[in-house]
Amino acid sequence: GYCLWQTGRQSVEALAQQWMAEAGDRVHLYLRNYLKTPHLINRLNARAIQQGQLNISQSQVLQQTFLQQVQELGALRLHFSNPNGGLVGAGNDERGFTMSSTEGFRQGQLQIYTVDRQGRRLQKIVDLPNYDARQRPFYQKAVAAGQPTWTPIYSYVPMSSGLGIAASYPVYNADRQLQGVLSADLTLSALTQF
């Protein structure tokens, strides 16, 4: 009896260890892919900007491009912020698809709208005065690093949207003058959805 019990216990322990290892491998793969995607999106967008395929002075084109990428790649929020404090972006979160922009693509009024899949505005959900993208962690960290980087954890605007991190990528022209910062956000809450 004891030998049979001991053999059964060892079999159960071996099976449990195998399941834990497989679960750990799946979590590792999920996290690696989840964390790789934002930098990949930024790198591809930076390349498109440098090759003249994506014009950073055309905020509506940037928004539409980001909205398509959010839909196709499952990214949470993509945006471009410039040295004038302006921001344009698109996202997908608990509110649905959104598009954000500052008036005149410079420091000032930030407006965020829910939009349909084609980018048509449905409802204004944020109207924030005096927004300056240069004061946000995704901009500051990228400029300070001078290369692609992760931000520290920060609160989204508006704060009710939770906490997140951003993969940020400074974009320079041929003379190494800063043109702006591409960012791809990830929410911390999304990590618990696996």
Short mmCIF file of N, CA and C in Angstrom, two decimals:
data_model
loop_
_atom_site.label_atom_id
_atom_site.label_comp_id
_atom_site.label_asym_id
_atom_site.label_seq_id
_atom_site.Cartn_x
_atom_site.Cartn_y
_atom_site.Cartn_z
N GLY A 1 0.77 -1.19 0.00
CA GLY A 1 0.00 0.00 0.00
C GLY A 1 0.83 1.27 0.00
N TYR A 2 1.88 1.30 0.87
CA TYR A 2 2.67 2.52 0.98
C TYR A 2 3.40 2.80 -0.32
N CYS A 3 3.97 1.77 -0.95
CA CYS A 3 4.70 1.97 -2.22
C CYS A 3 3.78 2.49 -3.31
N LEU A 4 2.56 1.98 -3.36
CA LEU A 4 1.59 2.45 -4.34
C LEU A 4 1.23 3.92 -4.08
N TRP A 5 1.01 4.25 -2.81
CA TRP A 5 0.70 5.64 -2.45
C TRP A 5 1.86 6.56 -2.82
N GLN A 6 3.11 6.13 -2.51
CA GLN A 6 4.30 6.94 -2.79
C GLN A 6 4.45 7.14 -4.30
N THR A 7 4.24 6.12 -5.09
CA THR A 7 4.33 6.22 -6.54
C THR A 7 3.27 7.17 -7.09
N GLY A 8 2.06 7.07 -6.57
CA GLY A 8 0.98 7.97 -6.99
C GLY A 8 1.28 9.41 -6.65
N ARG A 9 1.80 9.64 -5.46
CA ARG A 9 2.16 11.00 -5.04
C ARG A 9 3.25 11.57 -5.94
N GLN A 10 4.26 10.78 -6.26
CA GLN A 10 5.34 11.24 -7.14
C GLN A 10 4.81 11.54 -8.54
N SER A 11 3.88 10.75 -9.01
CA SER A 11 3.30 10.99 -10.34
C SER A 11 2.51 12.30 -10.35
N VAL A 12 1.75 12.54 -9.30
CA VAL A 12 0.98 13.79 -9.21
C VAL A 12 1.92 14.98 -9.12
N GLU A 13 2.98 14.89 -8.34
CA GLU A 13 3.94 15.98 -8.22
C GLU A 13 4.62 16.26 -9.56
N ALA A 14 5.00 15.20 -10.28
CA ALA A 14 5.64 15.37 -11.59
C ALA A 14 4.69 16.04 -12.57
N LEU A 15 3.43 15.63 -12.56
CA LEU A 15 2.43 16.22 -13.44
C LEU A 15 2.20 17.69 -13.09
N ALA A 16 2.12 18.01 -11.81
CA ALA A 16 1.93 19.39 -11.37
C ALA A 16 3.12 20.26 -11.80
N GLN A 17 4.33 19.73 -11.66
CA GLN A 17 5.51 20.49 -12.08
C GLN A 17 5.51 20.73 -13.58
N GLN A 18 5.09 19.73 -14.33
CA GLN A 18 5.01 19.88 -15.79
C GLN A 18 3.99 20.94 -16.17
N TRP A 19 2.83 20.93 -15.54
CA TRP A 19 1.80 21.94 -15.82
C TRP A 19 2.28 23.34 -15.45
N MET A 20 2.96 23.47 -14.32
CA MET A 20 3.45 24.79 -13.91
C MET A 20 4.50 25.30 -14.89
N ALA A 21 5.36 24.41 -15.36
CA ALA A 21 6.38 24.81 -16.34
C ALA A 21 5.73 25.25 -17.65
N GLU A 22 4.71 24.50 -18.10
CA GLU A 22 4.02 24.87 -19.34
C GLU A 22 3.28 26.21 -19.18
N ALA A 23 2.65 26.40 -18.03
CA ALA A 23 1.96 27.67 -17.79
C ALA A 23 2.96 28.81 -17.75
N GLY A 24 4.09 28.60 -17.10
CA GLY A 24 5.14 29.62 -17.05
C GLY A 24 5.66 29.96 -18.44
N ASP A 25 5.83 28.93 -19.27
CA ASP A 25 6.29 29.17 -20.64
C ASP A 25 5.28 29.99 -21.44
N ARG A 26 3.98 29.69 -21.27
CA ARG A 26 2.93 30.44 -21.98
C ARG A 26 2.90 31.90 -21.52
N VAL A 27 3.02 32.12 -20.22
CA VAL A 27 3.02 33.49 -19.70
C VAL A 27 4.24 34.24 -20.23
N HIS A 28 5.39 33.59 -20.23
CA HIS A 28 6.61 34.22 -20.74
C HIS A 28 6.45 34.60 -22.21
N LEU A 29 5.91 33.69 -23.02
CA LEU A 29 5.69 33.98 -24.44
C LEU A 29 4.71 35.13 -24.62
N TYR A 30 3.61 35.12 -23.86
CA TYR A 30 2.62 36.19 -23.95
C TYR A 30 3.26 37.53 -23.61
N LEU A 31 3.98 37.59 -22.50
CA LEU A 31 4.60 38.84 -22.09
C LEU A 31 5.64 39.31 -23.09
N ARG A 32 6.44 38.39 -23.61
CA ARG A 32 7.46 38.78 -24.58
C ARG A 32 6.81 39.40 -25.81
N ASN A 33 5.75 38.77 -26.32
CA ASN A 33 5.06 39.32 -27.49
C ASN A 33 4.34 40.62 -27.16
N TYR A 34 3.70 40.66 -26.00
CA TYR A 34 2.96 41.85 -25.58
C TYR A 34 3.89 43.05 -25.47
N LEU A 35 5.08 42.84 -24.95
CA LEU A 35 6.02 43.93 -24.75
C LEU A 35 6.84 44.25 -26.00
N LYS A 36 6.92 43.33 -26.93
CA LYS A 36 7.68 43.55 -28.16
C LYS A 36 6.87 44.40 -29.16
N THR A 37 5.57 44.22 -29.20
CA THR A 37 4.73 44.86 -30.20
C THR A 37 4.81 46.39 -30.19
N PRO A 38 4.73 47.06 -29.03
CA PRO A 38 4.79 48.53 -29.06
C PRO A 38 6.07 49.08 -29.68
N HIS A 39 7.21 48.49 -29.36
CA HIS A 39 8.46 48.96 -29.96
C HIS A 39 8.50 48.69 -31.46
N LEU A 40 7.94 47.57 -31.88
CA LEU A 40 7.88 47.26 -33.30
C LEU A 40 7.02 48.27 -34.05
N ILE A 41 5.86 48.60 -33.52
CA ILE A 41 4.98 49.60 -34.15
C ILE A 41 5.71 50.94 -34.26
N ASN A 42 6.36 51.36 -33.18
CA ASN A 42 7.08 52.63 -33.20
C ASN A 42 8.19 52.61 -34.24
N ARG A 43 8.94 51.52 -34.30
CA ARG A 43 10.04 51.42 -35.25
C ARG A 43 9.54 51.50 -36.69
N LEU A 44 8.44 50.82 -36.98
CA LEU A 44 7.88 50.86 -38.33
C LEU A 44 7.36 52.26 -38.67
N ASN A 45 6.71 52.92 -37.72
CA ASN A 45 6.23 54.28 -37.97
C ASN A 45 7.39 55.25 -38.13
N ALA A 46 8.44 55.10 -37.34
CA ALA A 46 9.62 55.97 -37.47
C ALA A 46 10.25 55.80 -38.85
N ARG A 47 10.34 54.57 -39.28
CA ARG A 47 10.90 54.31 -40.61
C ARG A 47 10.03 54.95 -41.70
N ALA A 48 8.71 54.86 -41.56
CA ALA A 48 7.81 55.47 -42.55
C ALA A 48 7.97 56.98 -42.56
N ILE A 49 8.17 57.57 -41.39
CA ILE A 49 8.40 59.03 -41.31
C ILE A 49 9.71 59.38 -41.99
N GLN A 50 10.77 58.67 -41.68
CA GLN A 50 12.09 58.96 -42.24
C GLN A 50 12.13 58.76 -43.76
N GLN A 51 11.31 57.85 -44.27
CA GLN A 51 11.28 57.60 -45.71
C GLN A 51 10.25 58.47 -46.43
N GLY A 52 9.59 59.36 -45.69
CA GLY A 52 8.62 60.27 -46.30
C GLY A 52 7.27 59.64 -46.59
N GLN A 53 7.01 58.45 -46.08
CA GLN A 53 5.73 57.77 -46.32
C GLN A 53 4.66 58.21 -45.32
N LEU A 54 5.08 58.80 -44.21
CA LEU A 54 4.16 59.29 -43.19
C LEU A 54 4.62 60.68 -42.81
N ASN A 55 3.76 61.67 -43.04
CA ASN A 55 4.11 63.07 -42.85
C ASN A 55 3.66 63.53 -41.46
N ILE A 56 4.61 63.89 -40.61
CA ILE A 56 4.28 64.27 -39.23
C ILE A 56 3.59 65.64 -39.13
N SER A 57 3.54 66.38 -40.20
CA SER A 57 2.84 67.66 -40.16
C SER A 57 1.36 67.52 -40.52
N GLN A 58 0.96 66.34 -40.93
CA GLN A 58 -0.44 66.09 -41.29
C GLN A 58 -1.10 65.28 -40.18
N SER A 59 -1.63 66.00 -39.21
CA SER A 59 -2.15 65.34 -38.01
C SER A 59 -3.32 64.40 -38.30
N GLN A 60 -4.17 64.75 -39.25
CA GLN A 60 -5.31 63.87 -39.55
C GLN A 60 -4.85 62.56 -40.19
N VAL A 61 -3.83 62.63 -41.02
CA VAL A 61 -3.28 61.42 -41.64
C VAL A 61 -2.65 60.54 -40.55
N LEU A 62 -1.93 61.17 -39.63
CA LEU A 62 -1.35 60.42 -38.51
C LEU A 62 -2.44 59.72 -37.71
N GLN A 63 -3.50 60.44 -37.40
CA GLN A 63 -4.59 59.85 -36.62
C GLN A 63 -5.20 58.65 -37.33
N GLN A 64 -5.48 58.79 -38.62
CA GLN A 64 -6.08 57.69 -39.37
C GLN A 64 -5.13 56.49 -39.45
N THR A 65 -3.85 56.76 -39.63
CA THR A 65 -2.86 55.69 -39.67
C THR A 65 -2.82 54.96 -38.33
N PHE A 66 -2.79 55.73 -37.24
CA PHE A 66 -2.76 55.13 -35.90
C PHE A 66 -4.03 54.33 -35.63
N LEU A 67 -5.19 54.85 -36.06
CA LEU A 67 -6.44 54.13 -35.84
C LEU A 67 -6.42 52.79 -36.58
N GLN A 68 -5.93 52.78 -37.81
CA GLN A 68 -5.82 51.52 -38.55
C GLN A 68 -4.89 50.54 -37.85
N GLN A 69 -3.78 51.05 -37.35
CA GLN A 69 -2.82 50.19 -36.67
C GLN A 69 -3.40 49.64 -35.37
N VAL A 70 -4.11 50.48 -34.64
CA VAL A 70 -4.76 50.03 -33.41
C VAL A 70 -5.73 48.89 -33.72
N GLN A 71 -6.48 49.04 -34.79
CA GLN A 71 -7.45 48.02 -35.17
C GLN A 71 -6.77 46.75 -35.64
N GLU A 72 -5.74 46.87 -36.45
CA GLU A 72 -5.09 45.70 -37.04
C GLU A 72 -4.14 44.99 -36.09
N LEU A 73 -3.43 45.76 -35.27
CA LEU A 73 -2.38 45.18 -34.44
C LEU A 73 -2.78 45.00 -32.99
N GLY A 74 -3.96 45.46 -32.65
CA GLY A 74 -4.43 45.29 -31.29
C GLY A 74 -3.71 46.18 -30.28
N ALA A 75 -3.07 47.22 -30.75
CA ALA A 75 -2.39 48.13 -29.83
C ALA A 75 -3.42 48.89 -29.03
N LEU A 76 -3.04 49.33 -27.86
CA LEU A 76 -3.97 50.06 -27.02
C LEU A 76 -4.11 51.52 -27.45
N ARG A 77 -3.00 52.22 -27.51
CA ARG A 77 -3.04 53.64 -27.84
C ARG A 77 -1.71 54.02 -28.50
N LEU A 78 -1.80 54.70 -29.64
CA LEU A 78 -0.62 55.17 -30.36
C LEU A 78 -0.73 56.68 -30.50
N HIS A 79 0.39 57.36 -30.32
CA HIS A 79 0.35 58.81 -30.52
C HIS A 79 1.71 59.35 -30.92
N PHE A 80 1.66 60.55 -31.48
CA PHE A 80 2.85 61.30 -31.85
C PHE A 80 2.75 62.66 -31.20
N SER A 81 3.79 63.05 -30.49
CA SER A 81 3.83 64.37 -29.86
C SER A 81 5.03 65.13 -30.42
N ASN A 82 4.85 66.43 -30.59
CA ASN A 82 5.88 67.22 -31.25
C ASN A 82 6.53 68.23 -30.30
N PRO A 83 7.62 68.88 -30.73
CA PRO A 83 8.30 69.86 -29.88
C PRO A 83 7.48 71.12 -29.57
N ASN A 84 6.31 71.28 -30.19
CA ASN A 84 5.41 72.40 -29.86
C ASN A 84 4.43 72.03 -28.76
N GLY A 85 4.55 70.83 -28.22
CA GLY A 85 3.64 70.38 -27.17
C GLY A 85 2.37 69.75 -27.70
N GLY A 86 2.27 69.62 -29.03
CA GLY A 86 1.07 69.04 -29.64
C GLY A 86 1.08 67.53 -29.60
N LEU A 87 -0.11 66.96 -29.75
CA LEU A 87 -0.28 65.52 -29.74
C LEU A 87 -1.41 65.13 -30.67
N VAL A 88 -1.22 64.03 -31.38
CA VAL A 88 -2.30 63.37 -32.12
C VAL A 88 -2.18 61.88 -31.83
N GLY A 89 -3.34 61.22 -31.75
CA GLY A 89 -3.29 59.80 -31.47
C GLY A 89 -4.61 59.11 -31.69
N ALA A 90 -4.56 57.81 -31.53
CA ALA A 90 -5.75 56.97 -31.62
C ALA A 90 -5.57 55.83 -30.64
N GLY A 91 -6.70 55.31 -30.15
CA GLY A 91 -6.61 54.23 -29.18
C GLY A 91 -7.83 53.35 -29.17
N ASN A 92 -7.75 52.34 -28.34
CA ASN A 92 -8.85 51.42 -28.14
C ASN A 92 -8.78 50.97 -26.68
N ASP A 93 -9.78 51.32 -25.91
CA ASP A 93 -9.82 50.93 -24.51
C ASP A 93 -11.27 50.67 -24.11
N GLU A 94 -11.56 50.75 -22.82
CA GLU A 94 -12.91 50.45 -22.35
C GLU A 94 -13.97 51.40 -22.93
N ARG A 95 -13.55 52.51 -23.49
CA ARG A 95 -14.48 53.46 -24.10
C ARG A 95 -14.73 53.16 -25.57
N GLY A 96 -13.99 52.21 -26.14
CA GLY A 96 -14.06 51.91 -27.56
C GLY A 96 -12.92 52.61 -28.29
N PHE A 97 -13.07 52.80 -29.58
CA PHE A 97 -12.05 53.49 -30.36
C PHE A 97 -12.11 54.98 -30.06
N THR A 98 -10.93 55.60 -29.94
CA THR A 98 -10.85 57.03 -29.66
C THR A 98 -9.79 57.67 -30.55
N MET A 99 -9.96 58.96 -30.76
CA MET A 99 -8.95 59.77 -31.44
C MET A 99 -8.71 61.00 -30.58
N SER A 100 -7.45 61.36 -30.44
CA SER A 100 -7.09 62.51 -29.60
C SER A 100 -6.22 63.48 -30.40
N SER A 101 -6.36 64.75 -30.07
CA SER A 101 -5.52 65.76 -30.71
C SER A 101 -5.57 67.06 -29.91
N THR A 102 -4.49 67.79 -30.04
CA THR A 102 -4.47 69.14 -29.48
C THR A 102 -4.80 70.11 -30.61
N GLU A 103 -5.45 71.18 -30.26
CA GLU A 103 -5.84 72.19 -31.24
C GLU A 103 -4.59 72.79 -31.89
N GLY A 104 -4.57 72.77 -33.22
CA GLY A 104 -3.44 73.33 -33.97
C GLY A 104 -2.18 72.48 -33.87
N PHE A 105 -2.29 71.27 -33.33
CA PHE A 105 -1.15 70.37 -33.17
C PHE A 105 -0.02 71.03 -32.38
N ARG A 106 -0.45 71.74 -31.32
CA ARG A 106 0.51 72.41 -30.43
C ARG A 106 -0.06 72.41 -29.03
N GLN A 107 0.72 72.89 -28.10
CA GLN A 107 0.28 72.98 -26.70
C GLN A 107 -1.05 73.71 -26.65
N GLY A 108 -1.98 73.19 -25.84
CA GLY A 108 -3.28 73.84 -25.72
C GLY A 108 -4.38 72.84 -25.45
N GLN A 109 -5.52 73.09 -26.05
CA GLN A 109 -6.72 72.31 -25.82
C GLN A 109 -6.57 70.88 -26.35
N LEU A 110 -6.67 69.87 -25.45
CA LEU A 110 -6.66 68.47 -25.86
C LEU A 110 -8.09 67.98 -25.90
N GLN A 111 -8.46 67.40 -27.03
CA GLN A 111 -9.80 66.83 -27.17
C GLN A 111 -9.68 65.36 -27.55
N ILE A 112 -10.51 64.55 -26.90
CA ILE A 112 -10.57 63.13 -27.22
C ILE A 112 -12.01 62.80 -27.56
N TYR A 113 -12.17 62.12 -28.68
CA TYR A 113 -13.50 61.72 -29.17
C TYR A 113 -13.56 60.20 -29.28
N THR A 114 -14.72 59.65 -28.98
CA THR A 114 -14.97 58.27 -29.40
C THR A 114 -15.24 58.34 -30.90
N VAL A 115 -14.82 57.30 -31.62
CA VAL A 115 -14.97 57.29 -33.07
C VAL A 115 -15.42 55.90 -33.50
N ASP A 116 -15.96 55.84 -34.72
CA ASP A 116 -16.29 54.54 -35.29
C ASP A 116 -15.03 53.97 -35.95
N ARG A 117 -15.14 52.82 -36.57
CA ARG A 117 -13.97 52.16 -37.17
C ARG A 117 -13.35 52.95 -38.31
N GLN A 118 -14.13 53.87 -38.92
CA GLN A 118 -13.60 54.71 -39.99
C GLN A 118 -13.02 56.02 -39.47
N GLY A 119 -13.12 56.26 -38.18
CA GLY A 119 -12.57 57.48 -37.60
C GLY A 119 -13.54 58.63 -37.52
N ARG A 120 -14.83 58.39 -37.80
CA ARG A 120 -15.83 59.45 -37.69
C ARG A 120 -16.14 59.70 -36.22
N ARG A 121 -16.11 60.95 -35.84
CA ARG A 121 -16.35 61.32 -34.44
C ARG A 121 -17.77 61.00 -34.01
N LEU A 122 -17.87 60.43 -32.82
CA LEU A 122 -19.18 60.11 -32.26
C LEU A 122 -19.51 61.01 -31.08
N GLN A 123 -18.59 61.09 -30.11
CA GLN A 123 -18.86 61.88 -28.91
C GLN A 123 -17.55 62.39 -28.32
N LYS A 124 -17.57 63.66 -27.90
CA LYS A 124 -16.40 64.21 -27.21
C LYS A 124 -16.43 63.70 -25.78
N ILE A 125 -15.31 63.10 -25.33
CA ILE A 125 -15.27 62.56 -23.97
C ILE A 125 -14.24 63.24 -23.09
N VAL A 126 -13.33 64.00 -23.71
CA VAL A 126 -12.34 64.76 -22.94
C VAL A 126 -12.15 66.10 -23.62
N ASP A 127 -12.13 67.14 -22.81
CA ASP A 127 -11.83 68.50 -23.29
C ASP A 127 -10.96 69.13 -22.22
N LEU A 128 -9.67 69.03 -22.40
CA LEU A 128 -8.71 69.42 -21.38
C LEU A 128 -7.92 70.65 -21.83
N PRO A 129 -8.02 71.74 -21.10
CA PRO A 129 -7.26 72.95 -21.48
C PRO A 129 -5.79 72.82 -21.08
N ASN A 130 -4.95 73.59 -21.74
CA ASN A 130 -3.54 73.72 -21.36
C ASN A 130 -2.75 72.42 -21.36
N TYR A 131 -3.04 71.52 -22.28
CA TYR A 131 -2.29 70.28 -22.37
C TYR A 131 -0.96 70.54 -23.09
N ASP A 132 0.10 69.99 -22.56
CA ASP A 132 1.42 70.12 -23.16
C ASP A 132 2.07 68.74 -23.16
N ALA A 133 2.16 68.12 -24.32
CA ALA A 133 2.72 66.78 -24.44
C ALA A 133 4.16 66.72 -23.96
N ARG A 134 4.87 67.84 -24.02
CA ARG A 134 6.28 67.85 -23.59
C ARG A 134 6.41 67.61 -22.08
N GLN A 135 5.31 67.77 -21.35
CA GLN A 135 5.34 67.56 -19.90
C GLN A 135 4.96 66.14 -19.51
N ARG A 136 4.64 65.31 -20.48
CA ARG A 136 4.20 63.94 -20.20
C ARG A 136 5.41 62.98 -20.19
N PRO A 137 5.34 61.93 -19.39
CA PRO A 137 6.47 60.99 -19.28
C PRO A 137 6.89 60.36 -20.60
N PHE A 138 5.93 60.06 -21.48
CA PHE A 138 6.29 59.41 -22.75
C PHE A 138 7.16 60.30 -23.61
N TYR A 139 6.98 61.61 -23.50
CA TYR A 139 7.81 62.55 -24.28
C TYR A 139 9.15 62.78 -23.58
N GLN A 140 9.08 63.09 -22.31
CA GLN A 140 10.29 63.44 -21.56
C GLN A 140 11.31 62.29 -21.52
N LYS A 141 10.83 61.10 -21.28
CA LYS A 141 11.73 59.95 -21.17
C LYS A 141 12.43 59.67 -22.50
N ALA A 142 11.70 59.76 -23.61
CA ALA A 142 12.29 59.50 -24.92
C ALA A 142 13.32 60.56 -25.28
N VAL A 143 13.01 61.82 -25.00
CA VAL A 143 13.94 62.90 -25.31
C VAL A 143 15.21 62.77 -24.46
N ALA A 144 15.05 62.46 -23.18
CA ALA A 144 16.20 62.30 -22.29
C ALA A 144 17.07 61.12 -22.70
N ALA A 145 16.44 60.02 -23.12
CA ALA A 145 17.18 58.83 -23.51
C ALA A 145 17.83 58.99 -24.88
N GLY A 146 17.18 59.75 -25.77
CA GLY A 146 17.70 59.92 -27.13
C GLY A 146 17.60 58.65 -27.96
N GLN A 147 16.81 57.70 -27.50
CA GLN A 147 16.64 56.43 -28.19
C GLN A 147 15.35 55.79 -27.70
N PRO A 148 14.89 54.73 -28.37
CA PRO A 148 13.67 54.07 -27.90
C PRO A 148 13.83 53.61 -26.45
N THR A 149 12.75 53.76 -25.69
CA THR A 149 12.80 53.44 -24.27
C THR A 149 11.41 53.16 -23.74
N TRP A 150 11.34 52.64 -22.53
CA TRP A 150 10.08 52.50 -21.79
C TRP A 150 9.97 53.63 -20.80
N THR A 151 8.76 54.09 -20.59
CA THR A 151 8.53 55.10 -19.57
C THR A 151 8.36 54.42 -18.22
N PRO A 152 8.46 55.20 -17.15
CA PRO A 152 7.99 54.66 -15.88
C PRO A 152 6.45 54.57 -15.93
N ILE A 153 5.86 53.91 -14.96
CA ILE A 153 4.40 53.84 -14.88
C ILE A 153 3.86 55.25 -14.67
N TYR A 154 2.79 55.59 -15.39
CA TYR A 154 2.19 56.92 -15.25
C TYR A 154 0.68 56.85 -15.40
N SER A 155 0.01 57.91 -14.98
CA SER A 155 -1.45 58.01 -15.08
C SER A 155 -1.82 58.56 -16.45
N TYR A 156 -2.84 57.96 -17.03
CA TYR A 156 -3.34 58.45 -18.30
C TYR A 156 -4.14 59.72 -18.10
N VAL A 157 -4.36 60.43 -19.20
CA VAL A 157 -5.23 61.60 -19.21
C VAL A 157 -6.50 61.17 -19.90
N PRO A 158 -7.65 61.25 -19.31
CA PRO A 158 -7.87 61.62 -17.92
C PRO A 158 -7.47 60.47 -17.00
N MET A 159 -7.25 60.78 -15.74
CA MET A 159 -6.76 59.79 -14.79
C MET A 159 -7.69 58.59 -14.65
N SER A 160 -8.96 58.76 -14.93
CA SER A 160 -9.90 57.65 -14.79
C SER A 160 -9.60 56.51 -15.75
N SER A 161 -8.73 56.74 -16.73
CA SER A 161 -8.38 55.69 -17.68
C SER A 161 -7.31 54.76 -17.14
N GLY A 162 -6.80 54.98 -15.95
CA GLY A 162 -5.89 54.03 -15.32
C GLY A 162 -4.42 54.36 -15.48
N LEU A 163 -3.62 53.34 -15.18
CA LEU A 163 -2.17 53.45 -15.22
C LEU A 163 -1.62 52.67 -16.40
N GLY A 164 -0.48 53.12 -16.90
CA GLY A 164 0.13 52.41 -18.00
C GLY A 164 1.59 52.73 -18.13
N ILE A 165 2.18 52.13 -19.14
CA ILE A 165 3.55 52.41 -19.54
C ILE A 165 3.53 52.63 -21.05
N ALA A 166 4.55 53.29 -21.53
CA ALA A 166 4.62 53.54 -22.97
C ALA A 166 6.00 53.18 -23.50
N ALA A 167 5.99 52.58 -24.66
CA ALA A 167 7.22 52.44 -25.44
C ALA A 167 7.31 53.73 -26.24
N SER A 168 8.37 54.50 -26.01
CA SER A 168 8.51 55.79 -26.68
C SER A 168 9.75 55.80 -27.56
N TYR A 169 9.63 56.50 -28.68
CA TYR A 169 10.66 56.47 -29.71
C TYR A 169 10.87 57.89 -30.24
N PRO A 170 12.00 58.54 -29.92
CA PRO A 170 12.23 59.88 -30.45
C PRO A 170 12.54 59.82 -31.95
N VAL A 171 11.99 60.76 -32.68
CA VAL A 171 12.19 60.81 -34.13
C VAL A 171 13.01 62.05 -34.44
N TYR A 172 14.11 61.84 -35.15
CA TYR A 172 15.02 62.93 -35.52
C TYR A 172 15.08 63.05 -37.04
N ASN A 173 15.40 64.25 -37.52
CA ASN A 173 15.63 64.42 -38.96
C ASN A 173 17.08 64.08 -39.27
N ALA A 174 17.49 64.27 -40.51
CA ALA A 174 18.85 63.92 -40.94
C ALA A 174 19.92 64.71 -40.19
N ASP A 175 19.56 65.90 -39.69
CA ASP A 175 20.51 66.73 -38.94
C ASP A 175 20.45 66.47 -37.43
N ARG A 176 19.77 65.39 -37.03
CA ARG A 176 19.60 64.99 -35.62
C ARG A 176 18.82 66.03 -34.81
N GLN A 177 17.92 66.77 -35.47
CA GLN A 177 17.01 67.67 -34.77
C GLN A 177 15.75 66.88 -34.43
N LEU A 178 15.30 67.03 -33.19
CA LEU A 178 14.12 66.30 -32.75
C LEU A 178 12.89 66.76 -33.51
N GLN A 179 12.17 65.79 -34.09
CA GLN A 179 10.93 66.07 -34.80
C GLN A 179 9.71 65.75 -33.94
N GLY A 180 9.89 64.86 -32.98
CA GLY A 180 8.80 64.49 -32.10
C GLY A 180 9.04 63.12 -31.50
N VAL A 181 8.01 62.60 -30.85
CA VAL A 181 8.11 61.31 -30.17
C VAL A 181 6.91 60.44 -30.53
N LEU A 182 7.18 59.24 -31.00
CA LEU A 182 6.15 58.23 -31.20
C LEU A 182 6.00 57.44 -29.91
N SER A 183 4.78 57.14 -29.53
CA SER A 183 4.55 56.36 -28.32
C SER A 183 3.44 55.35 -28.55
N ALA A 184 3.63 54.19 -27.93
CA ALA A 184 2.62 53.14 -27.94
C ALA A 184 2.39 52.73 -26.48
N ASP A 185 1.18 52.93 -26.02
CA ASP A 185 0.84 52.70 -24.61
C ASP A 185 0.34 51.29 -24.36
N LEU A 186 0.63 50.81 -23.18
CA LEU A 186 0.09 49.56 -22.67
C LEU A 186 -0.47 49.83 -21.28
N THR A 187 -1.67 49.33 -21.01
CA THR A 187 -2.22 49.49 -19.67
C THR A 187 -1.73 48.36 -18.78
N LEU A 188 -1.55 48.68 -17.53
CA LEU A 188 -1.16 47.65 -16.58
C LEU A 188 -2.29 46.64 -16.39
N SER A 189 -3.51 47.11 -16.49
CA SER A 189 -4.66 46.19 -16.31
C SER A 189 -4.70 45.14 -17.41
N ALA A 190 -4.18 45.44 -18.59
CA ALA A 190 -4.19 44.46 -19.68
C ALA A 190 -3.32 43.25 -19.37
N LEU A 191 -2.33 43.44 -18.52
CA LEU A 191 -1.47 42.31 -18.16
C LEU A 191 -2.23 41.24 -17.40
N THR A 192 -3.30 41.64 -16.74
CA THR A 192 -4.08 40.67 -15.95
C THR A 192 -5.11 39.94 -16.80
N GLN A 193 -5.25 40.29 -18.07
CA GLN A 193 -6.27 39.69 -18.92
C GLN A 193 -5.80 38.42 -19.61
N PHE A 194 -4.56 38.03 -19.39
CA PHE A 194 -4.04 36.82 -20.03
C PHE A 194 -4.56 35.59 -19.34
#
